[in-house]
Amino acid sequence: MDKINFRVLGPLEVRRDGRWLPVSSGKQRQLLALLISEAGRVVATHRLVDELWDEHPPTTGAKVVATYVFRLRTLLGDPDGSTLVTRAPGYLLAVDDAQVDAREIGRLAALARAARAAGDLDGAREALDAACALGVGPVLADVPRSPAVLAAASAIESRLLDLREARADVYAELGRHEELLPELAAAVAEHPYRESLAVRLIRALRGAGRRGEALEAYRRTRQVLVGELGVEPGSELRSLQRELLSEPNTRPTRRATPSLPAPPAHFVGRTTHLATLSQLLPPAPAPAPAPTHAPTSTPAPLVVLSGMPGSGKTALALQIGTRLADRFPDGQVFLTVRHSTGTRELVADLLQALGVPRQDLPGSPNAADALLRRVLAATRVLLVLDDVRTATEVRPLLSRGPGCAILVTSRSGLPALEGAHRIPLGPLPEAESLSLLSRLAGAERVAAEPQAAARIVRLCGRLPLAVRIVGAKLASRPAWPLAMMVDRLQPGRSRLDHLELDDLSVRGSLSASYESLAHSDHPSDRHAALLLRSADALSLPRYSVPVLARLSGLSTAQAGLAADRLVDAALFTEPAPGQYTLHNLVREFAGEVALRVGGGQACRLASSVPGPAPAHRPGTVPFSAPPLKPLPSALPR
């Protein structure tokens, strides 16, 4: 059997037989915490009773304590009481320092001091790294706070902060200023009144060549001390600020290595959207902010870029992120939400991208969320959350400091995200679509066949993804006249087959939206999938809810809800209340799905739609066909 070990630097746990065991009862946790804090010394029974029940102990308090001790011995595998010893006038926990993580950090700290005194900075760093790694969360996080427990936890947390400061000093002596910046920033945010932490953060920023941010950190610290405590910073902080102000600003500004994918090489247009984003995103940090000026507090922006599949949402986010990289000196992070396994994985990925080592990631979701809030509170980061389906997926990722910004791309406007700026993207204007085609296929070819080029971008619905695919295909086939591509893109000639190239596919992008509706557990989503398949039966410029209801066999109420879901999924647009339109490529896709799934039912229902009969599309049933019986209540999945 392994020697018994105890963990207090986080939730209280006991290690036995090679695994950590939680202590289930709150009173037992409290009792064990008291004994650990006094390890090696007898704790009187009457004191234990007073701590466990405060001012109202039971008359049988001593017997209850004895029962708790018996249960703890069972947990410890200590039937003879050699570890949890009964000794008048109470009990004693007989353990070595190495058996308690809070005491082990004292041994490691002593090793670090000895190594540093001997000039062995690397040895000191290794010992301090090991000591700081033992902290896995708030001390005695799950133990009820009696006065003695609170005092013990506060003393241990103070020692941990001393260790972190000593570690920062060693890293500074080694010239490794950048490595602890995320940790120091988080610690300052968590302990805003501890000036010695602020001193080390400012020195690390200064050593990393980030003078402006160092002055900004001083300003924030002073604002907290004056505004909340009514005191000026101490002499060490003031002296450090004077040194920073007197230095010429000759150090190179630190540039974080961008983690955003490169934007498309042939990005065109969206000038209005780019200008709007430039205004919404926070400005670059000032080189030397005045230390006595309290800026207005403005919330960090959250922007949702929405639009149909292939409209260029991600390309726009990457373009603005690349252009404004200087505004986010702590980095840029890109996360694809749709392919993640859950929010917990996204939080872990984001923390790692912000410099938190994987071994330091908290085990519980709540602790991970808290750490993310602390890290982002003191950083200037641009976070791009790509391909988000619902607000629920990303809410835990939205904590951010005043210098941060979050760009979300989604097919929906995500109305459930409060406080977001929403920028919907439609198709490109024709001139910009032609410019994109020219860059890809060649300006001379487009100039030689202007009518064919204009026809191509219209057949592509001015959808950036479609124009990009066609342009790339033409670039690889210089002998093709543009008129040949016009012929291939005609409606009813498998147009979507020609809008695929390697991993680029208009059909695939639309299919992802449709499949999520068709296989949803929500009836309104499945109704929306049915409505999309049905809408291709009539080639109308606009559809009203009654017409959609008749085409699909749904009730008017069901059709209205389904149409709203299609608007949310960016497969319908609503130019006027209750009036819906389809992009020409969405209509083409809807026709394909209708033939594959059985949308011909809706085509025959169209014969009874009141009003003049519009021209039927190729492949649909003529309007002289008899009406079909009502659709079955069970919808295809």
XYZ file of C-alpha atoms in Angstrom:
637
model
C 0.000 0.000 0.000
C 1.257 3.494 -0.847
C 2.025 5.937 1.929
C -1.003 8.125 2.639
C -0.768 11.608 1.076
C -2.955 14.656 1.470
C -3.788 17.407 -1.029
C -5.013 20.767 0.246
C -3.850 22.995 -2.662
C -7.258 22.684 -4.271
C -10.138 20.437 -3.132
C -9.242 18.355 -0.071
C -8.254 14.863 -1.197
C -6.548 11.774 0.212
C -4.212 9.604 -1.841
C -4.455 5.918 -1.088
C -3.591 2.875 -3.204
C -2.209 5.144 -5.900
C -5.303 7.283 -6.445
C -6.754 10.493 -5.048
C -9.949 10.035 -3.034
C -12.309 12.899 -2.184
C -13.626 13.143 1.372
C -17.397 12.981 0.984
C -18.785 14.546 4.189
C -18.434 18.286 4.710
C -17.829 17.907 8.467
C -15.224 15.210 7.850
C -13.468 17.488 5.341
C -13.493 20.262 7.900
C -12.127 17.984 10.640
C -9.385 16.578 8.411
C -8.407 20.085 7.246
C -8.001 21.189 10.873
C -5.835 18.168 11.684
C -3.689 18.672 8.553
C -3.141 22.353 9.390
C -1.861 21.264 12.812
C -0.081 18.100 11.585
C 2.329 16.749 14.201
C 0.522 18.553 17.041
C -2.380 17.405 19.222
C -5.634 19.249 18.562
C -7.925 19.200 21.607
C -11.364 17.657 21.152
C -13.152 20.707 22.590
C -11.417 22.920 20.003
C -12.499 20.597 17.202
C -16.074 20.726 18.484
C -16.005 24.543 18.613
C -14.636 24.777 15.055
C -17.083 22.259 13.596
C -20.237 23.748 15.137
C -19.288 27.303 15.994
C -21.543 28.674 18.768
C -24.085 25.856 18.857
C -22.310 22.516 19.317
C -24.399 19.440 20.040
C -24.264 18.009 23.545
C -22.742 14.849 22.042
C -20.121 16.797 20.078
C -17.156 14.809 21.395
C -18.833 11.504 20.446
C -19.672 12.799 16.969
C -16.034 13.858 16.501
C -14.970 10.352 17.520
C -17.346 8.923 14.883
C -15.840 11.203 12.226
C -12.348 10.099 13.259
C -13.373 6.443 12.917
C -14.698 7.073 9.379
C -11.562 8.968 8.400
C -9.401 6.095 9.615
C -11.447 3.771 7.399
C -10.834 6.055 4.433
C -7.121 6.249 5.236
C -6.768 2.495 5.684
C -5.573 3.220 9.245
C -7.480 0.756 11.485
C -4.868 0.815 14.264
C -4.799 4.614 14.439
C -1.098 4.918 13.700
C -1.651 7.837 11.302
C -4.683 9.518 12.879
C -3.610 9.081 16.501
C -5.802 9.384 19.584
C -3.768 11.291 22.147
C -5.114 13.223 25.099
C -6.691 15.707 25.069
C -7.654 15.056 21.418
C -6.175 13.804 18.172
C -2.948 14.111 16.201
C -2.192 13.553 12.513
C 1.213 11.843 12.308
C 2.613 12.567 8.829
C 5.859 13.678 7.225
C 6.101 17.006 5.426
C 6.360 15.163 2.110
C 2.898 13.636 2.682
C 1.134 17.037 2.589
C 1.406 19.097 -0.592
C 1.225 22.379 1.339
C 4.309 21.323 3.343
C 6.084 19.929 0.298
C 6.113 23.404 -1.233
C 8.108 24.580 1.787
C 10.780 21.947 1.087
C 10.914 22.944 -2.602
C 11.131 26.630 -1.667
C 14.108 25.891 0.556
C 15.801 24.035 -2.302
C 15.186 27.013 -4.586
C 16.694 29.460 -2.072
C 19.776 27.313 -1.671
C 20.213 26.917 -5.446
C 19.789 30.648 -6.017
C 22.284 31.500 -3.299
C 24.774 29.157 -5.003
C 24.209 30.890 -8.354
C 22.315 27.917 -9.821
C 19.418 29.818 -11.374
C 18.242 26.853 -13.450
C 18.109 24.684 -10.336
C 16.135 27.371 -8.527
C 13.759 27.646 -11.483
C 13.136 23.894 -11.560
C 12.363 23.767 -7.835
C 10.017 26.750 -8.039
C 8.306 25.363 -11.133
C 7.657 22.113 -9.246
C 6.340 23.986 -6.201
C 3.983 26.202 -8.186
C 2.723 23.218 -10.193
C 1.336 21.692 -6.976
C -1.337 24.391 -6.800
C -4.350 23.009 -8.654
C -6.967 25.488 -7.436
C -8.114 27.564 -4.453
C -6.720 26.151 -1.199
C -9.172 23.817 0.599
C -11.718 24.816 -2.011
C -14.460 22.438 -0.842
C -14.001 22.740 2.939
C -16.526 24.730 5.062
C -14.861 27.925 6.267
C -14.477 27.833 10.055
C -12.117 30.487 11.500
C -9.243 27.999 11.777
C -9.753 26.660 8.233
C -9.943 30.192 6.859
C -6.736 31.154 8.659
C -4.931 28.030 7.422
C -6.097 28.540 3.815
C -5.084 32.222 3.877
C -1.611 31.389 5.189
C -1.055 28.730 2.516
C -2.312 31.022 -0.268
C 0.053 33.749 0.943
C 2.975 31.284 0.756
C 1.937 30.300 -2.765
C 1.932 33.935 -3.834
C 5.388 34.374 -2.297
C 6.562 31.399 -4.356
C 5.092 32.816 -7.556
C 6.865 36.099 -6.942
C 10.159 34.303 -6.266
C 9.647 32.332 -9.453
C 9.040 35.541 -11.417
C 12.283 36.979 -9.995
C 14.264 33.929 -11.126
C 12.732 34.024 -14.612
C 13.615 37.731 -14.815
C 17.231 37.012 -13.835
C 17.340 34.389 -16.582
C 15.996 36.954 -19.086
C 12.837 34.885 -19.706
C 10.458 37.817 -19.273
C 7.718 36.710 -21.670
C 7.087 33.230 -20.300
C 5.245 34.130 -17.115
C 3.278 37.107 -18.436
C -0.107 35.306 -18.725
C 0.304 33.841 -15.235
C 1.374 37.158 -13.714
C -1.449 39.034 -15.410
C -3.972 36.506 -14.071
C -2.482 36.732 -10.571
C -2.671 40.544 -10.571
C -6.285 40.398 -11.730
C -7.087 37.964 -8.893
C -5.127 39.908 -6.236
C -5.419 43.552 -7.365
C -4.289 45.003 -3.998
C -0.995 43.063 -3.798
C 1.490 45.627 -5.053
C 4.420 43.205 -5.092
C 2.652 41.156 -7.810
C 1.998 44.291 -9.840
C 5.691 45.209 -9.544
C 6.721 41.882 -11.050
C 4.169 42.091 -13.865
C 5.355 45.598 -14.774
C 9.008 44.529 -14.671
C 8.265 41.517 -16.882
C 6.447 43.724 -19.407
C 9.324 46.183 -19.344
C 11.857 43.399 -19.837
C 9.844 42.057 -22.766
C 10.014 45.445 -24.483
C 6.350 46.262 -23.825
C 6.866 49.655 -22.205
C 3.426 51.010 -23.090
C 1.712 47.994 -21.574
C 3.890 48.250 -18.480
C 2.708 51.843 -17.978
C -0.867 50.726 -18.606
C -0.470 48.036 -15.912
C 0.764 50.706 -13.491
C -2.223 52.931 -14.340
C -4.673 50.088 -13.697
C -3.026 49.246 -10.373
C -3.064 52.853 -9.243
C -6.700 53.222 -10.283
C -7.657 50.247 -8.087
C -5.607 51.399 -5.094
C -6.842 55.008 -5.205
C -10.408 54.271 -6.257
C -11.091 51.366 -3.896
C -8.646 51.793 -0.991
C -7.976 55.523 -1.121
C -4.187 55.098 -1.068
C -1.437 55.903 -3.543
C 0.928 53.153 -4.780
C 3.966 52.412 -2.624
C 7.459 53.720 -3.234
C 8.612 50.696 -5.281
C 5.751 51.032 -7.765
C 6.124 54.812 -8.031
C 9.875 54.506 -8.607
C 9.296 51.909 -11.315
C 6.780 54.180 -13.034
C 9.232 57.113 -13.013
C 11.902 54.905 -14.577
C 9.498 53.842 -17.326
C 8.483 57.432 -18.076
C 12.083 58.591 -18.249
C 13.163 55.842 -20.657
C 13.227 56.653 -24.371
C 10.698 54.496 -26.140
C 13.323 52.702 -28.180
C 12.557 49.110 -27.296
C 10.829 47.229 -30.103
C 7.116 46.746 -29.553
C 6.382 43.113 -28.926
C 4.451 41.466 -31.712
C 2.632 38.305 -30.813
C 2.990 35.503 -33.300
C -0.368 35.490 -35.102
C -2.317 32.291 -34.663
C -4.962 33.180 -37.243
C -4.976 31.250 -40.511
C -3.964 33.369 -43.477
C -6.924 35.144 -45.126
C -7.745 34.227 -48.738
C -5.127 35.648 -51.090
C -7.747 37.150 -53.408
C -9.943 38.955 -50.872
C -11.932 41.791 -52.462
C -14.637 44.225 -51.396
C -16.478 44.403 -48.089
C -15.023 47.880 -47.578
C -18.019 49.097 -45.570
C -17.888 46.043 -43.333
C -14.139 46.444 -42.822
C -14.607 50.088 -41.850
C -17.364 49.174 -39.387
C -15.230 46.467 -37.798
C -12.267 48.827 -37.536
C -14.442 51.242 -35.562
C -15.920 48.546 -33.325
C -12.661 46.837 -32.380
C -10.591 48.468 -29.607
C -7.749 50.777 -30.682
C -4.089 49.891 -30.333
C -2.650 50.403 -26.819
C -1.258 53.875 -26.274
C 2.559 54.006 -26.107
C 2.610 55.849 -22.791
C -0.769 56.414 -21.123
C -0.952 59.133 -18.508
C -0.793 57.465 -15.102
C -3.320 59.746 -13.421
C -6.002 59.705 -16.071
C -8.900 57.296 -15.547
C -10.268 56.284 -18.944
C -13.907 55.680 -19.562
C -14.824 52.041 -19.125
C -16.279 50.605 -22.310
C -17.224 46.956 -22.724
C -15.043 44.892 -25.016
C -16.820 44.316 -28.329
C -18.555 41.121 -29.361
C -19.325 41.024 -33.098
C -21.356 38.401 -34.963
C -20.687 38.062 -38.693
C -23.628 36.155 -40.177
C -24.688 35.046 -43.631
C -25.504 32.082 -45.838
C -22.886 29.368 -46.392
C -20.144 30.619 -48.690
C -20.807 34.323 -48.124
C -17.256 34.960 -46.886
C -17.792 35.366 -43.139
C -14.590 33.616 -42.142
C -12.598 35.383 -44.862
C -13.777 38.766 -43.557
C -12.900 37.850 -39.946
C -9.415 36.714 -40.962
C -8.904 39.787 -43.126
C -9.734 42.265 -40.358
C -7.780 40.232 -37.802
C -4.679 40.334 -39.990
C -5.030 44.036 -40.725
C -5.466 44.997 -37.061
C -2.924 42.620 -35.507
C -1.131 45.572 -33.848
C -4.204 46.233 -31.737
C -3.888 42.852 -30.017
C -0.303 42.497 -28.790
C -1.139 39.441 -26.651
C -2.161 37.429 -29.683
C -5.007 36.276 -31.881
C -6.753 32.951 -31.424
C -8.829 31.088 -33.999
C -11.167 28.275 -32.887
C -13.499 26.276 -35.135
C -16.525 25.625 -32.950
C -18.578 23.309 -35.169
C -15.949 20.533 -35.120
C -15.255 20.655 -31.373
C -16.477 17.972 -28.985
C -17.885 20.495 -26.538
C -17.452 23.745 -24.676
C -15.029 22.216 -22.187
C -12.648 21.312 -25.011
C -12.930 24.838 -26.427
C -12.086 26.414 -23.051
C -9.036 24.137 -22.728
C -7.892 24.946 -26.274
C -8.274 28.674 -25.619
C -6.335 28.543 -22.342
C -3.494 26.692 -24.053
C -3.460 29.235 -26.873
C -3.171 31.964 -24.228
C -0.063 30.352 -22.758
C -1.433 28.109 -19.989
C 0.454 24.763 -20.122
C -1.755 21.699 -20.532
C -0.539 20.259 -17.230
C -1.768 23.408 -15.464
C -5.302 23.241 -16.852
C -7.908 22.887 -14.069
C -9.796 19.626 -13.911
C -13.247 21.067 -13.275
C -15.188 23.166 -15.819
C -15.926 25.879 -13.227
C -12.244 26.254 -12.335
C -11.294 26.352 -16.029
C -13.895 29.064 -16.691
C -12.599 31.086 -13.731
C -9.009 30.800 -14.952
C -10.075 31.916 -18.431
C -11.753 34.994 -16.963
C -8.627 35.878 -14.986
C -6.290 35.458 -17.950
C -8.455 37.438 -20.379
C -9.055 40.223 -17.848
C -5.450 41.388 -18.231
C -4.756 40.678 -21.896
C -5.418 42.225 -25.290
C -6.477 39.304 -27.455
C -8.597 38.918 -30.573
C -10.638 35.732 -30.413
C -12.245 34.431 -33.619
C -14.921 31.779 -33.004
C -15.701 30.289 -36.376
C -18.801 28.419 -37.568
C -20.903 28.753 -34.423
C -24.328 27.152 -34.456
C -25.889 28.285 -31.166
C -25.187 30.847 -28.466
C -24.904 28.043 -25.898
C -21.748 26.740 -27.572
C -19.750 29.897 -26.917
C -21.160 31.648 -23.834
C -18.355 30.390 -21.520
C -15.802 31.821 -23.986
C -17.173 35.352 -23.939
C -15.382 36.620 -20.802
C -12.902 39.229 -21.943
C -10.827 42.147 -20.798
C -11.430 45.713 -21.990
C -8.698 45.413 -24.614
C -10.005 42.149 -26.061
C -12.488 41.542 -28.856
C -14.450 38.545 -30.053
C -15.517 37.905 -33.638
C -18.106 35.174 -34.088
C -18.968 33.794 -37.515
C -22.281 32.004 -37.850
C -24.966 31.277 -40.398
C -27.384 32.690 -37.827
C -27.331 36.149 -36.301
C -27.384 34.387 -32.880
C -30.044 36.659 -31.369
C -29.600 34.972 -27.972
C -26.124 36.547 -27.603
C -26.887 39.738 -25.700
C -24.881 42.864 -26.358
C -23.478 41.673 -29.690
C -22.978 43.883 -32.731
C -24.445 42.014 -35.708
C -23.104 42.412 -39.226
C -25.045 40.378 -41.814
C -23.239 39.551 -45.064
C -25.146 39.242 -48.311
C -23.807 38.382 -51.760
C -21.045 40.597 -53.131
C -22.057 43.510 -55.363
C -21.623 42.677 -59.045
C -18.595 44.942 -59.485
C -16.786 43.286 -56.583
C -17.766 39.826 -57.839
C -16.268 40.689 -61.228
C -13.134 41.974 -59.500
C -12.782 38.653 -57.645
C -13.279 36.717 -60.879
C -10.674 38.902 -62.617
C -8.067 38.297 -59.925
C -8.542 34.547 -60.132
C -9.182 33.905 -63.824
C -7.195 36.811 -65.232
C -8.156 40.418 -65.926
C -7.512 40.096 -69.683
C -9.926 37.178 -70.074
C -12.657 38.976 -68.172
C -12.094 42.152 -70.197
C -12.238 40.126 -73.445
C -15.645 38.578 -72.577
C -17.394 41.114 -70.326
C -20.918 39.826 -70.969
C -19.942 36.224 -70.257
C -18.100 37.321 -67.103
C -21.159 39.222 -65.871
C -23.325 36.197 -66.638
C -20.959 33.923 -64.642
C -21.114 35.987 -61.461
C -24.926 36.193 -61.724
C -25.194 32.432 -62.187
C -22.988 32.111 -59.112
C -25.446 34.313 -57.271
C -22.523 36.648 -56.506
C -21.669 34.196 -53.730
C -17.943 34.589 -52.926
C -17.367 30.855 -52.505
C -18.981 30.065 -55.868
C -17.084 32.834 -57.703
C -13.855 31.694 -56.070
C -14.372 28.098 -57.272
C -15.245 29.144 -60.813
C -12.314 31.566 -60.981
C -9.881 28.896 -59.796
C -11.211 26.414 -62.369
C -10.852 28.956 -65.159
C -7.317 29.776 -64.016
C -6.358 26.127 -64.404
C -7.924 25.986 -67.900
C -6.541 28.977 -69.793
C -7.847 27.663 -73.128
C -11.493 27.766 -72.024
C -13.559 30.706 -73.195
C -15.720 32.161 -70.419
C -18.781 31.314 -72.476
C -18.075 27.610 -71.937
C -18.354 28.107 -68.172
C -21.580 30.068 -68.671
C -23.031 27.081 -70.500
C -22.069 24.708 -67.673
C -23.607 26.904 -64.995
C -27.048 27.146 -66.576
C -29.946 26.256 -64.231
C -31.122 22.669 -64.495
C -27.724 21.403 -65.722
C -26.299 20.138 -62.453
C -24.884 23.565 -61.722
C -23.675 22.555 -58.254
C -21.486 19.839 -59.791
C -19.400 22.605 -61.344
C -19.152 24.488 -58.042
C -16.850 22.000 -56.361
C -13.055 22.072 -56.265
C -10.923 20.047 -53.868
C -12.218 20.917 -50.380
C -14.341 23.820 -51.662
C -17.972 22.928 -52.313
C -21.108 25.042 -52.432
C -23.218 21.895 -52.196
C -21.253 20.702 -49.158
C -21.663 24.041 -47.385
C -25.417 24.087 -47.983
C -25.741 20.423 -47.083
C -24.251 20.991 -43.629
C -27.008 23.498 -42.835
C -29.747 21.297 -44.271
C -28.606 18.094 -42.531
C -28.491 19.772 -39.129
C -32.157 20.691 -39.614
C -33.276 17.391 -41.116
C -31.735 15.295 -38.330
C -32.636 17.585 -35.455
C -34.730 16.437 -32.504
C -36.854 19.593 -32.753
C -39.991 19.343 -34.925
C -39.629 22.951 -36.134
C -36.173 22.107 -37.515
C -37.474 19.056 -39.373
C -40.394 21.131 -40.667
C -37.823 23.647 -41.931
C -35.998 20.891 -43.830
C -39.311 19.805 -45.375
C -40.154 23.395 -46.266
C -36.820 23.872 -48.034
C -37.358 20.744 -50.116
C -40.872 21.887 -50.965
C -40.044 25.468 -51.940
C -38.385 24.433 -55.193
C -41.698 23.203 -56.577
C -42.657 26.730 -57.673
C -40.127 29.206 -59.038
C -41.621 32.255 -57.340
C -39.724 35.480 -56.681
C -41.249 35.502 -53.168
C -43.139 33.028 -51.011
C -45.805 33.846 -48.459
C -46.492 31.630 -45.468
C -49.824 30.329 -46.864
C -48.125 29.316 -50.128
C -45.311 27.593 -48.207
C -47.865 25.814 -46.042
C -49.723 24.523 -49.087
C -46.524 23.422 -50.821
C -45.281 21.501 -47.790
C -48.541 20.189 -46.349
C -47.785 21.918 -43.031
C -50.246 24.065 -41.132
C -49.876 27.803 -41.520
C -48.462 28.089 -37.990
C -45.961 25.289 -38.620
C -44.912 26.783 -41.943
C -44.366 30.192 -40.343
C -42.120 28.750 -37.646
C -40.282 26.626 -40.212
C -39.679 29.638 -42.453
C -38.257 31.544 -39.489
C -35.859 28.661 -38.815
C -34.707 28.771 -42.443
C -34.051 32.492 -42.071
C -32.016 31.750 -38.915
C -30.051 29.116 -40.875
C -29.432 31.644 -43.690
C -31.209 29.427 -46.236
C -34.135 31.866 -46.624
C -34.109 35.644 -46.575
C -37.033 37.794 -45.442
C -37.015 41.062 -47.410
C -40.460 41.992 -46.050
C -42.468 40.641 -43.097
C -43.935 37.270 -44.015
C -42.303 37.258 -47.472
C -39.410 34.890 -48.151
C -36.890 34.475 -50.960
C -34.213 31.923 -51.872
C -30.763 32.521 -53.258
C -30.548 30.867 -56.682
C -27.957 28.329 -55.491
C -30.083 27.475 -52.447
C -32.993 26.887 -54.826
C -30.793 24.616 -56.942
C -29.782 22.669 -53.835
C -33.391 22.442 -52.636
C -34.370 20.908 -55.965
C -31.653 18.270 -55.656
C -32.739 17.334 -52.155
C -36.401 17.254 -53.167
C -35.677 14.710 -55.894
C -33.511 12.636 -53.571
C -35.857 12.637 -50.565
C -39.212 12.731 -52.322
C -40.059 16.377 -52.671
C -42.224 15.580 -55.697
C -45.176 15.503 -53.304
C -44.862 19.249 -52.894
C -44.607 19.691 -56.650
C -48.013 18.083 -57.109
C -49.497 20.060 -54.225
C -48.508 23.199 -56.104
C -51.311 22.599 -58.576
C -53.869 23.765 -56.044
C -52.071 26.944 -55.017
C -54.439 29.824 -55.835
C -53.459 32.500 -58.314
C -51.956 32.473 -61.800
C -49.833 29.436 -62.508
C -46.161 30.392 -62.787
C -43.932 28.606 -65.218
C -42.871 25.263 -63.805
C -39.191 24.369 -63.493
C -37.594 21.562 -65.480
C -38.237 18.247 -63.792
C -41.323 19.352 -61.853
C -44.774 17.921 -62.439
C -46.982 20.064 -64.753
C -49.733 22.030 -63.071
C -52.456 19.907 -64.632
C -51.499 17.068 -62.275
C -54.198 16.234 -59.703
C -53.666 17.342 -56.122
C -52.107 14.853 -53.760
C -53.679 13.625 -50.556
C -52.545 15.421 -47.362
C -48.986 14.674 -46.295
C -48.527 12.090 -43.540
C -47.901 13.444 -40.059
C -44.610 11.555 -39.748
C -41.945 13.670 -41.352
C -38.948 12.127 -43.119
C -35.802 12.477 -41.014
